[in-house]
């Protein structure tokens, strides 16, 4: 079993990711923590609670997390892509919501790590504010984290919120720099370079909706998301970034990785939030520890694996 914490800002693609984790028989989902991001944290927390209710996981505690980045306030959200409620206007169709934990996100993560008998994987699929705060507040727990799997960044693809920055890193560049460049935890980064290549067509989503009630619920959130991505791709399809990352968290090796140091631009200029991966190889003189960056995968396998898992029944 893979002990897992998911830190998330649901989000349409976060919903797919949470479903994959909730249904995975090889995963012990220990906690879900919410963070500001696609929509404000009040809504991301509500969404996480409703999604876990729909996926039949009242046993998983949900801890409310940071409502803003570490340093600078956000000047935008992603409600134009995810809908005003983060779930394509369908959040009230999910549920009933599970209870919210009395512990806030960082305290909940710390409690889980303190009680863990083996290293815990943390999959962060929103801005990394909670994770950076945990590392700073409780450095004694770092050795209890087996692996970070982070959805975010872009090495060569370019940004999706600015010309340089991917949304999760742009949402808190200082936190991203703390986690990517300032931690000793083994880390896999799943950037846009990979996730923008693994798209799900409208027909794929229609088939998913016919195959399972959870698939139908997930597919129902797609209207605004599909419109935004169809305009970008020129064809009716969506990218489910966070589901690709969570699949790698629970089935290591789903993506093919390249080790490289990664840093984050925390300046106030046009590059703010850019992830900089040093791909010069062993001969380069670099600072910082290497991060495993997922740059390739068998897209057909990933799509098939996502469908298989999303149509599975929890035992």
Coordinates of C-alpha atoms in Angstrom, one line a residue:
X1 CA 0.0 0.0 0.0
X2 CA 1.1 3.5 -0.8
X3 CA 0.4 5.9 2.2
X4 CA -0.8 9.1 0.5
X5 CA -1.7 12.7 1.3
X6 CA -3.2 14.8 -1.5
X7 CA -2.9 18.6 -1.3
X8 CA -5.4 20.1 -3.8
X9 CA -7.4 23.1 -5.1
X10 CA -10.4 21.3 -6.8
X11 CA -10.7 22.1 -9.8
X12 CA -12.1 19.9 -12.6
X13 CA -8.8 18.0 -13.2
X14 CA -8.3 17.8 -9.4
X15 CA -11.7 16.0 -9.2
X16 CA -10.4 13.3 -11.7
X17 CA -7.2 13.0 -9.6
X18 CA -9.1 12.6 -6.3
X19 CA -11.3 9.9 -7.9
X20 CA -8.3 8.0 -9.1
X21 CA -6.8 8.0 -5.6
X22 CA -10.0 7.2 -3.8
X23 CA -10.7 4.2 -6.0
X24 CA -7.1 2.8 -6.0
X25 CA -6.8 -0.5 -4.1
X26 CA -3.1 0.0 -3.6
X27 CA -3.5 3.4 -1.9
X28 CA -4.0 4.3 1.7
X29 CA -5.4 7.8 1.4
X30 CA -4.6 9.3 4.8
X31 CA -5.7 12.9 4.3
X32 CA -6.8 15.5 1.7
X33 CA -5.8 19.1 2.3
X34 CA -7.2 22.1 0.5
X35 CA -5.4 25.2 -0.7
X36 CA -6.2 28.4 -2.5
X37 CA -5.8 28.2 -6.3
X38 CA -8.4 27.6 -9.0
X39 CA -11.0 29.2 -6.7
X40 CA -10.7 30.5 -3.1
X41 CA -9.9 28.1 -0.3
X42 CA -13.5 28.2 1.1
X43 CA -14.7 26.7 -2.2
X44 CA -11.8 24.3 -2.7
X45 CA -12.4 22.9 0.8
X46 CA -16.1 22.5 0.1
X47 CA -15.3 20.9 -3.3
X48 CA -12.9 18.4 -1.7
X49 CA -15.5 17.5 1.0
X50 CA -18.2 17.0 -1.7
X51 CA -15.9 15.0 -4.0
X52 CA -14.9 12.6 -1.2
X53 CA -18.6 12.2 -0.3
X54 CA -19.4 11.2 -3.9
X55 CA -16.5 8.8 -4.0
X56 CA -17.6 7.1 -0.8
X57 CA -14.7 8.2 1.4
X58 CA -16.0 9.7 4.6
X59 CA -13.0 8.0 6.3
X60 CA -10.6 10.5 4.8
X61 CA -10.1 13.7 6.8
X62 CA -10.2 17.0 4.9
X63 CA -8.1 19.9 6.3
X64 CA -8.6 23.5 5.2
X65 CA -5.4 25.1 4.1
X66 CA -3.8 28.4 3.1
X67 CA -6.1 31.1 1.7
X68 CA -3.3 33.0 0.0
X69 CA 0.3 32.6 -1.1
X70 CA 3.3 33.0 1.3
X71 CA 4.2 36.5 0.0
X72 CA 2.1 38.2 -2.7
X73 CA -1.6 38.1 -3.1
X74 CA -2.9 36.5 -6.3
X75 CA -4.3 38.7 -8.9
X76 CA -6.4 36.0 -10.6
X77 CA -8.0 32.7 -10.3
X78 CA -9.0 30.0 -12.9
X79 CA -12.8 30.3 -12.7
X80 CA -12.9 31.1 -16.4
X81 CA -11.6 27.6 -17.0
X82 CA -13.1 25.6 -14.1
X83 CA -16.3 27.6 -13.6
X84 CA -17.1 29.9 -10.7
X85 CA -17.4 27.0 -8.2
X86 CA -14.3 25.2 -9.5
X87 CA -16.4 22.2 -10.7
X88 CA -18.0 23.6 -13.9
X89 CA -21.1 24.9 -12.0
X90 CA -21.9 21.4 -10.8
X91 CA -20.4 21.4 -7.3
X92 CA -23.8 21.1 -5.6
X93 CA -24.5 17.9 -7.6
X94 CA -21.7 16.2 -5.6
X95 CA -21.9 15.0 -2.1
X96 CA -23.1 14.7 0.6
X97 CA -19.9 16.4 1.8
X98 CA -17.8 14.7 4.4
X99 CA -17.0 16.4 7.6
X100 CA -14.2 19.0 7.7
X101 CA -11.3 18.1 10.1
X102 CA -10.9 20.4 13.1
X103 CA -7.2 20.4 12.2
X104 CA -6.0 22.8 9.6
X105 CA -4.1 21.5 6.6
X106 CA -0.5 21.8 7.9
X107 CA -1.5 20.4 11.4
X108 CA -3.3 17.6 9.7
X109 CA -0.4 16.7 7.5
X110 CA 1.9 16.9 10.5
X111 CA -0.4 14.6 12.5
X112 CA -0.5 12.0 9.7
X113 CA 3.3 12.1 9.4
X114 CA 3.8 11.8 13.1
X115 CA 1.6 8.7 13.3
X116 CA 2.9 7.1 10.1
X117 CA 4.8 3.8 10.4
X118 CA 6.3 4.1 6.9
X119 CA 7.2 7.0 4.6
X120 CA 4.2 8.9 3.2
X121 CA 3.9 10.2 -0.4
X122 CA 2.5 13.8 -0.7
X123 CA 0.9 14.6 -4.0
X124 CA 0.6 18.4 -4.3
X125 CA -1.7 19.3 -7.2
X126 CA -2.4 22.9 -6.4
X127 CA -0.1 25.8 -5.4
X128 CA 2.4 24.5 -2.9
X129 CA 1.7 26.9 0.0
X130 CA 0.7 24.2 2.5
X131 CA 3.6 22.0 1.7
X132 CA 6.2 24.8 1.9
X133 CA 4.7 25.8 5.3
X134 CA 4.9 22.2 6.6
X135 CA 8.6 22.0 5.6
X136 CA 9.4 25.3 7.3
X137 CA 7.3 24.7 10.4
X138 CA 8.2 21.0 10.9
X139 CA 11.6 20.2 9.5
X140 CA 11.8 17.3 11.9
X141 CA 9.1 15.5 9.8
X142 CA 10.9 15.8 6.5
X143 CA 12.4 12.4 6.8
X144 CA 8.9 10.9 7.2
X145 CA 8.0 12.0 3.7
X146 CA 8.9 9.3 1.2
X147 CA 8.3 11.3 -1.9
X148 CA 6.8 14.5 -3.3
X149 CA 4.8 14.3 -6.5
X150 CA 4.1 17.8 -7.7
X151 CA 1.9 18.8 -10.6
X152 CA 3.2 22.0 -11.9
X153 CA 5.8 24.0 -13.8
X154 CA 7.0 23.9 -17.4
X155 CA 10.5 23.2 -18.6
X156 CA 10.2 23.9 -22.3
X157 CA 6.4 24.1 -23.0
X158 CA 5.8 27.7 -21.8
X159 CA 3.3 28.8 -19.4
X160 CA -0.5 28.6 -19.2
X161 CA -1.2 31.6 -17.1
X162 CA 1.6 33.8 -18.3
X163 CA 4.1 33.3 -21.1
X164 CA 6.5 31.8 -18.6
X165 CA 4.5 30.4 -15.7
X166 CA 2.3 27.4 -15.1
X167 CA -0.7 28.0 -12.8
X168 CA 0.3 26.0 -9.7
X169 CA 3.8 27.5 -9.6
X170 CA 2.6 31.0 -10.5
X171 CA 0.0 30.7 -7.6
X172 CA 2.9 30.8 -5.1
X173 CA 6.4 31.0 -6.6
X174 CA 8.1 31.4 -3.2
X175 CA 6.5 28.2 -2.0
X176 CA 7.4 26.4 -5.1
X177 CA 11.0 27.4 -4.8
X178 CA 11.0 26.2 -1.2
X179 CA 9.7 22.8 -2.1
X180 CA 11.6 22.3 -5.4
X181 CA 15.0 23.8 -4.6
X182 CA 15.0 23.8 -0.8
X183 CA 14.0 20.3 0.3
X184 CA 15.8 17.0 0.5
X185 CA 12.7 14.9 -0.1
X186 CA 12.9 12.8 -3.3
X187 CA 10.7 14.7 -5.7
X188 CA 9.0 14.1 -9.0
X189 CA 7.7 17.1 -10.9
X190 CA 4.9 16.5 -13.5
X191 CA 4.9 19.6 -15.7
X192 CA 2.9 20.9 -18.6
X193 CA 5.5 19.4 -21.0
X194 CA 3.8 16.1 -20.3
X195 CA 0.3 16.8 -19.1
X196 CA -0.6 19.0 -22.2
X197 CA 0.1 15.9 -24.4
X198 CA -2.2 13.6 -22.6
X199 CA -5.6 14.8 -23.4
X200 CA -9.0 13.2 -23.1
X201 CA -11.5 13.7 -26.0
X202 CA -15.1 14.6 -25.7
X203 CA -15.9 11.1 -27.0
X204 CA -13.7 9.6 -24.3
X205 CA -15.6 11.5 -21.6
X206 CA -18.9 10.4 -23.1
X207 CA -17.8 6.8 -22.9
X208 CA -16.6 7.3 -19.3
X209 CA -20.0 8.8 -18.4
X210 CA -21.7 5.7 -19.7
X211 CA -19.4 3.3 -17.9
X212 CA -19.8 4.3 -14.2
X213 CA -21.7 6.7 -12.0
X214 CA -18.4 8.4 -10.9
X215 CA -17.4 8.7 -14.5
X216 CA -20.8 10.4 -15.2
X217 CA -20.3 12.8 -12.3
X218 CA -16.8 13.7 -13.4
X219 CA -17.9 14.2 -17.0
X220 CA -20.7 16.5 -16.0
X221 CA -18.1 19.1 -14.9
X222 CA -16.6 19.5 -18.3
X223 CA -18.5 22.3 -20.1
X224 CA -16.3 25.4 -19.2
X225 CA -13.2 23.3 -19.1
X226 CA -13.8 21.7 -22.4
X227 CA -14.6 25.0 -24.0
X228 CA -11.4 26.5 -22.8
X229 CA -9.2 23.6 -23.9
X230 CA -11.0 23.2 -27.2
X231 CA -10.3 26.8 -28.0
X232 CA -6.6 26.1 -27.3
X233 CA -6.3 22.7 -29.0
X234 CA -8.6 23.4 -31.9
X235 CA -10.4 20.1 -31.1
X236 CA -12.8 19.0 -28.3
X237 CA -10.4 17.6 -25.7
X238 CA -9.3 18.4 -22.1
X239 CA -6.0 18.0 -20.3
X240 CA -6.3 16.4 -16.8
X241 CA -3.0 17.5 -15.5
X242 CA -3.6 16.5 -11.8
X243 CA -4.8 13.0 -12.7
X244 CA -1.6 12.3 -14.6
X245 CA 0.4 13.4 -11.6
X246 CA -1.6 11.3 -9.1
X247 CA -1.4 8.3 -11.3
X248 CA 2.4 8.7 -11.1
X249 CA 2.2 9.0 -7.4
X250 CA 0.3 5.7 -7.0
X251 CA 1.9 3.8 -9.8
X252 CA 5.5 5.0 -10.0
X253 CA 7.0 4.7 -13.5
X254 CA 3.8 5.7 -15.3
X255 CA 5.8 8.7 -16.5
X256 CA 9.4 8.6 -17.7
X257 CA 11.6 11.1 -15.9
X258 CA 14.8 13.0 -16.3
X259 CA 16.8 14.1 -13.2
X260 CA 17.7 17.8 -13.2
X261 CA 18.0 20.7 -10.7
X262 CA 14.9 22.9 -10.9
X263 CA 14.6 26.4 -9.6
X264 CA 11.8 29.0 -9.7
X265 CA 11.8 32.6 -10.7
X266 CA 10.5 34.6 -7.7
X267 CA 11.3 38.0 -9.2
X268 CA 8.6 40.6 -9.9
X269 CA 9.3 40.6 -13.7
X270 CA 7.6 38.9 -16.6
X271 CA 9.4 35.6 -15.7
X272 CA 7.8 35.4 -12.3
X273 CA 6.7 31.8 -11.6
X274 CA 8.8 30.2 -14.4
X275 CA 10.4 26.9 -13.5
X276 CA 14.0 26.6 -14.7
X277 CA 15.3 23.1 -15.3
X278 CA 19.0 22.7 -15.9
X279 CA 19.2 20.1 -18.6
X280 CA 23.0 20.5 -19.3
X281 CA 23.8 17.2 -17.7
X282 CA 26.6 15.9 -15.5
X283 CA 29.3 18.2 -16.9
X284 CA 27.4 21.3 -15.8
X285 CA 28.3 23.0 -12.5
X286 CA 24.9 23.4 -10.8
X287 CA 23.5 24.3 -7.5
X288 CA 20.7 22.4 -5.8
X289 CA 19.6 18.8 -5.7
X290 CA 18.1 17.0 -8.7
X291 CA 14.4 16.6 -9.2
X292 CA 12.9 13.9 -11.4
X293 CA 11.0 15.7 -14.1
X294 CA 8.4 13.8 -16.0
X295 CA 8.8 14.7 -19.6
X296 CA 7.4 11.7 -21.4
X297 CA 4.9 8.8 -21.0
X298 CA 3.0 6.4 -23.1
X299 CA -0.2 8.5 -23.6
X300 CA -2.3 5.5 -24.7
X301 CA -1.3 3.6 -21.6
X302 CA -2.1 6.6 -19.3
X303 CA -5.5 7.1 -20.9
X304 CA -6.4 3.4 -20.6
X305 CA -5.2 3.3 -17.0
X306 CA -7.2 6.4 -16.0
X307 CA -10.3 4.9 -17.6
X308 CA -9.8 1.5 -15.9
X309 CA -9.3 3.1 -12.5
X310 CA -12.2 5.6 -12.8
X311 CA -14.5 2.8 -13.7
X312 CA -13.4 0.5 -10.9
X313 CA -15.5 -0.2 -7.8
X314 CA -13.9 0.4 -4.5
X315 CA -13.6 -2.8 -2.6

